[in-house]
Structures are given as structure tokens and as C-alpha cells.
PDB file of C-alpha atoms in Angstrom:
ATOM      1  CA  UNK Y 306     151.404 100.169  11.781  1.00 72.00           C
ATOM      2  CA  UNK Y 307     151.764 100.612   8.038  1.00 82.00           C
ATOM      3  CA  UNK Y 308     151.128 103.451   5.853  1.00 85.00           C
ATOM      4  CA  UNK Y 309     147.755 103.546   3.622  1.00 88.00           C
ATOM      5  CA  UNK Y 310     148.518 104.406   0.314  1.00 88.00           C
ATOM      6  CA  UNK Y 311     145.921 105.619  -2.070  1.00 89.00           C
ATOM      7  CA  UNK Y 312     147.124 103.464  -4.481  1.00 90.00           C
ATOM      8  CA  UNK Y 313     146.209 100.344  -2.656  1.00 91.00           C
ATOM      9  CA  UNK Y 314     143.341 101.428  -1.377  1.00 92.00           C
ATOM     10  CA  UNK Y 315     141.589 102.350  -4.015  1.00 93.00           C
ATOM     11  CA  UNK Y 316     139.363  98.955  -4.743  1.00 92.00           C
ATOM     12  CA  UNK Y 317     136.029  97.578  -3.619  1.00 92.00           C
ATOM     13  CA  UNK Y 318     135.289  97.160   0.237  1.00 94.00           C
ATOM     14  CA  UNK Y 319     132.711  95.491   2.469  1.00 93.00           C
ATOM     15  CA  UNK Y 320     132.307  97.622   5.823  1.00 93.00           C
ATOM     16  CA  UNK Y 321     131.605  95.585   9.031  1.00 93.00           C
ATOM     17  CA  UNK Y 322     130.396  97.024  12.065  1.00 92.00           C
ATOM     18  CA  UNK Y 323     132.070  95.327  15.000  1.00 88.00           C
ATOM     19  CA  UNK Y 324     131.040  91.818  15.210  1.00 87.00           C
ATOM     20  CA  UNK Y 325     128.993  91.576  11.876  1.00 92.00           C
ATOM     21  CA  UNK Y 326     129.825  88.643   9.939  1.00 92.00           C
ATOM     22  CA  UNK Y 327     131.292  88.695   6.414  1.00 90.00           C
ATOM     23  CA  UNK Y 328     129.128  87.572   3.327  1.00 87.00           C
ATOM     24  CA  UNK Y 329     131.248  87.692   0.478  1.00 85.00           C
ATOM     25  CA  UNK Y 330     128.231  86.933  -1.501  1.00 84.00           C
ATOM     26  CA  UNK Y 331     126.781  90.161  -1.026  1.00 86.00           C
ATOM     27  CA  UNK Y 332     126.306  93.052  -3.591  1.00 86.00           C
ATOM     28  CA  UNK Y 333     126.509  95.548  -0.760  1.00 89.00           C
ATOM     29  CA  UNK Y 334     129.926  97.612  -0.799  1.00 92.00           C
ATOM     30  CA  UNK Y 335     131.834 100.381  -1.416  1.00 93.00           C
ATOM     31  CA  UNK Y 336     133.914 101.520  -3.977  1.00 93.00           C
ATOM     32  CA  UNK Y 337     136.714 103.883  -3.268  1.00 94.00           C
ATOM     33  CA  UNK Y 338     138.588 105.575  -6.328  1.00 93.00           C
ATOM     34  CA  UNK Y 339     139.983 109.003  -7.227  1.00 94.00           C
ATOM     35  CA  UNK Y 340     139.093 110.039  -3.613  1.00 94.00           C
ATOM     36  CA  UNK Y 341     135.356 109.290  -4.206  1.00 94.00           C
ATOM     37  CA  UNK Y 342     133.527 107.102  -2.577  1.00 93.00           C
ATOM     38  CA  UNK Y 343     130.647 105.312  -4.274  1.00 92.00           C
ATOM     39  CA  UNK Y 344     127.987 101.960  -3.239  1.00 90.00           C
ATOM     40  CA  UNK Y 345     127.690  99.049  -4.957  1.00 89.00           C
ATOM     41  CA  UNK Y 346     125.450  98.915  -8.144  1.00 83.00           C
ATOM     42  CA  UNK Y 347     125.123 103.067  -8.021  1.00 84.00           C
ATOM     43  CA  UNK Y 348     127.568 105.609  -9.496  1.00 83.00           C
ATOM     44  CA  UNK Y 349     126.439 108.628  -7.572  1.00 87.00           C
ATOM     45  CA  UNK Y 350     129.005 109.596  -5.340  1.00 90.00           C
ATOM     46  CA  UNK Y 351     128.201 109.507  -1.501  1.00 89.00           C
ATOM     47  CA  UNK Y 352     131.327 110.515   0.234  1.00 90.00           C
ATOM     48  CA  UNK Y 353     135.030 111.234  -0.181  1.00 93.00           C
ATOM     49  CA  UNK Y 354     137.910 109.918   1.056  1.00 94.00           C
ATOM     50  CA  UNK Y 355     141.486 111.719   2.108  1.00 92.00           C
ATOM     51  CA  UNK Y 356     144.529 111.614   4.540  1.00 87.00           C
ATOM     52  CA  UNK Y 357     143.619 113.588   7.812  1.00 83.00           C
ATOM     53  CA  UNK Y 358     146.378 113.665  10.921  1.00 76.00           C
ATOM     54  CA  UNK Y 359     148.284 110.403   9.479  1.00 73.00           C
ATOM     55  CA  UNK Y 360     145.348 108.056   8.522  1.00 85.00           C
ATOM     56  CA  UNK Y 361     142.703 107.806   6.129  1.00 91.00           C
ATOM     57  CA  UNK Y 362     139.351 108.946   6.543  1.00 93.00           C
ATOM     58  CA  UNK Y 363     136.234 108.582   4.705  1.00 92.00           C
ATOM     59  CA  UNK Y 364     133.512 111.240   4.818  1.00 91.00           C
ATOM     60  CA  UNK Y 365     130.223 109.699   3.852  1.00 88.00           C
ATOM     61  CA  UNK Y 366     127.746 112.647   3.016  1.00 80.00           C
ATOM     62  CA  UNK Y 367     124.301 111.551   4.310  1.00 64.00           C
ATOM     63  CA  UNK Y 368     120.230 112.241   3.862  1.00 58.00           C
ATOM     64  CA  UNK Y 369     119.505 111.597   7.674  1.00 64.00           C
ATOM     65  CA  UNK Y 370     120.661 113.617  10.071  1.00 70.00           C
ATOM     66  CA  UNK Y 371     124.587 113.035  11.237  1.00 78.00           C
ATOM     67  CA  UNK Y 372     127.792 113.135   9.798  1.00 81.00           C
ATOM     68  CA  UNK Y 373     129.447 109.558   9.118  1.00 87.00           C
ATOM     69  CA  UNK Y 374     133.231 109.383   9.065  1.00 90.00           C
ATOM     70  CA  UNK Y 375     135.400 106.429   8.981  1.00 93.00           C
ATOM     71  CA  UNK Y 376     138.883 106.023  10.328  1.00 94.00           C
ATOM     72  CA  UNK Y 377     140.631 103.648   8.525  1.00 94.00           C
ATOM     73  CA  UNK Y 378     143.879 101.972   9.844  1.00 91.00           C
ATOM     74  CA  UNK Y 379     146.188  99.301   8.358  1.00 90.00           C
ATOM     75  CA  UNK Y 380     147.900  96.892  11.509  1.00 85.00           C
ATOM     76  CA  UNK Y 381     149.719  94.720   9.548  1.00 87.00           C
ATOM     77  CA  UNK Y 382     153.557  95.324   8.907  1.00 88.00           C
ATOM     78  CA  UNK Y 383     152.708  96.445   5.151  1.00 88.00           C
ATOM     79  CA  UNK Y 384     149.637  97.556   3.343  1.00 89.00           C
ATOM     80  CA  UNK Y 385     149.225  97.244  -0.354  1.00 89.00           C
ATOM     81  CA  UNK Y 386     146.515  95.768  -3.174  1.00 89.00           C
ATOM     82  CA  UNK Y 387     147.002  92.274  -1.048  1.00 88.00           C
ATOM     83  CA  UNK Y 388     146.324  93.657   2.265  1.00 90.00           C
ATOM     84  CA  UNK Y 389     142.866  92.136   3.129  1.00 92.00           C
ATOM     85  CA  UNK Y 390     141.463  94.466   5.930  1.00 93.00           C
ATOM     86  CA  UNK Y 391     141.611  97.342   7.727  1.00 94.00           C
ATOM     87  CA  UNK Y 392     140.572  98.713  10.794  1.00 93.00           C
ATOM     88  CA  UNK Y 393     137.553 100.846  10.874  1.00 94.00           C
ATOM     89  CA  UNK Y 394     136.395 103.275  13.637  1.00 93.00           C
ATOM     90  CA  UNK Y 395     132.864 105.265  12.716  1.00 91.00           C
ATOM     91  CA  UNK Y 396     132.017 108.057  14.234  1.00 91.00           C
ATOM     92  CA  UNK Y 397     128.352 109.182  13.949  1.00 87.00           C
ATOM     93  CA  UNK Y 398     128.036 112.654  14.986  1.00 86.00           C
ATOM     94  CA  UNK Y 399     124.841 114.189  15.707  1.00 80.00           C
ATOM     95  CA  UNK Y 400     123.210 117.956  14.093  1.00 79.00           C
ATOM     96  CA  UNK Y 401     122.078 118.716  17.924  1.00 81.00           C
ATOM     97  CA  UNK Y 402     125.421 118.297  19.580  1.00 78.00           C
ATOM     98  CA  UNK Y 403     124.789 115.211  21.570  1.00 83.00           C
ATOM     99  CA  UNK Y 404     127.353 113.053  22.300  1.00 89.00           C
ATOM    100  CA  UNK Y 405     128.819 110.775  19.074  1.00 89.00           C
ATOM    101  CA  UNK Y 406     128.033 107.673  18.555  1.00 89.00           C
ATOM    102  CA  UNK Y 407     130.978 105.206  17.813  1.00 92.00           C
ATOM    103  CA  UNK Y 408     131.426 102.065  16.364  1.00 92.00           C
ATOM    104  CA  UNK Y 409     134.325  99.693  15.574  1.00 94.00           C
ATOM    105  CA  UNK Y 410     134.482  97.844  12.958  1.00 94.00           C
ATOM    106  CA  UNK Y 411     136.444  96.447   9.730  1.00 94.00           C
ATOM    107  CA  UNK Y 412     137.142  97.293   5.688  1.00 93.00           C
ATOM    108  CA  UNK Y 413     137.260  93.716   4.061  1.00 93.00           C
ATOM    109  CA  UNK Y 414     138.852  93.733   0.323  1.00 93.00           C
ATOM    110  CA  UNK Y 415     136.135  93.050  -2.085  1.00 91.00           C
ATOM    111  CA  UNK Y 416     138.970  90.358  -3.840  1.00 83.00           C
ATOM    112  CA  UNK Y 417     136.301  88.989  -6.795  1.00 72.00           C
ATOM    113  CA  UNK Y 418     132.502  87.960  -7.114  1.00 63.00           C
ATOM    114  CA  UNK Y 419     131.020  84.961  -5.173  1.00 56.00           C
ATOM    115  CA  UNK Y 420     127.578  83.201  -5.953  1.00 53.00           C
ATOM    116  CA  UNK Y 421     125.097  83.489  -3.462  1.00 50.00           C
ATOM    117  CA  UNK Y 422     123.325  80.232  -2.225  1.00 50.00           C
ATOM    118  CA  UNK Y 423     120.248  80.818  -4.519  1.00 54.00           C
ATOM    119  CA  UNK Y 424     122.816  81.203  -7.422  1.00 52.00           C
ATOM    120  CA  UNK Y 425     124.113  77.727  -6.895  1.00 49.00           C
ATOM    121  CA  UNK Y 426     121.240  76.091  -5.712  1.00 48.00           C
ATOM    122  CA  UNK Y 427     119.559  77.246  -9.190  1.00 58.00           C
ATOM    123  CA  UNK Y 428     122.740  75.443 -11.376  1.00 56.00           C
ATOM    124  CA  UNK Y 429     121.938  72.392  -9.801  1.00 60.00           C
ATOM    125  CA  UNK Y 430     120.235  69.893 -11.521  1.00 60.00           C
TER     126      UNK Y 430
END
């Protein structure tokens, strides 16, 4: 298992929860830089991100009631700016104590911008 550096990680990601499929198209991701995490078309921070017992974890501060973090964890030999996903295990933990909920899932690089279907439908003559 590689190492994460901050370096590489920094960048645009698409979060996937477990078998969700990937739409490249889509303007919904996150944005992780300086240790900040940020959404897609917003620049109000809504979570950090930092190294916690070996891995990297993002915090995602929330208006409903839980905590969100996400353990994020490179399986490929190396990780750097190429490295196209990592593994991604959410933990949702409740304000009452109740048991967590978890989810596994993926962080897909964000590599550049691709046209949606009604984009290229509306170029077409």
C-alpha cells in the first residue's frame, strides 16, 4: 500500500459510494487543497482533511445531524498526481450514540471537464 502525499492529493475528486457508477460529466465534486475541503461550484469550506494513524482522513463538517469522515487509502504500488483512485471508507456517526453507519466506497481523480449529453446533443446540427 502506498503512501498519500498531500501533494498529490490535493486536486478535484468525485466520491462514490460503493457500487455507484461514475459520471465524469457531472459538476458534483470535491476539491481538496491546503487541507480544506470544498464542493464543486462553492468556495465555502465544508470539511478538512489531515493524516490520522497512517492514512488520510477527511472530516466533512455537516448541517444534519452526524459526523462524516472519510478514510482514504491508496492500493496501488505508488500514489502521485496520476494515481486515479482511492479507496474510501465513510463512517457516519450518529449525535445519539447509535451504532455508525458505514459505507465503502471510492475517490475518482477529477482528470479534466467532460460535456454532458445535453451539451453535445445541443452542438449538433
Amino acid at each position: 500500500m502506498a503512501a498519500i502525499t498531500e501533494a498529490a492529493l490535493e486536486g478535484e475528486w468525485f466520491y462514490l459510494v460503493e457500487e455507484q457508477p461514475l459520471d465524469r460529466a457531472s459538476d458534483n465534486f470535491y476539491i481538496l487543497r491546503d487541507g480544506e475541503v470544498m464542493q464543486s461550484g462553492d468556495q465555502q469550506v465544508i470539511g478538512v482533511y489531515s493524516v490520522y494513524n497512517g492514512c488520510w482522513v477527511i472530516t466533512l463538517h455537516r448541517t444534519v445531524p452526524f459526523t462524516t469522515s472519510v478514510e482514504l487509502r491508496c492500493t496501488d504500488e505508488t500514489f502521485d498526481e496520476a494515481t486515479p483512485m482511492l479507496a474510501a471508507n465513510t463512517t457516519h456517526t450518529l449525535p445519539d450514540g447509535g451504532d455508525p453507519l458505514y459505507l465503502y466506497g471510492s475517490f475518482v481523480r477529477r482528470v479534466s471537464n467532460h460535456p454532458n449529453t445535453a451539451d453535445v446533443h445541443s452542438r449538433l446540427p
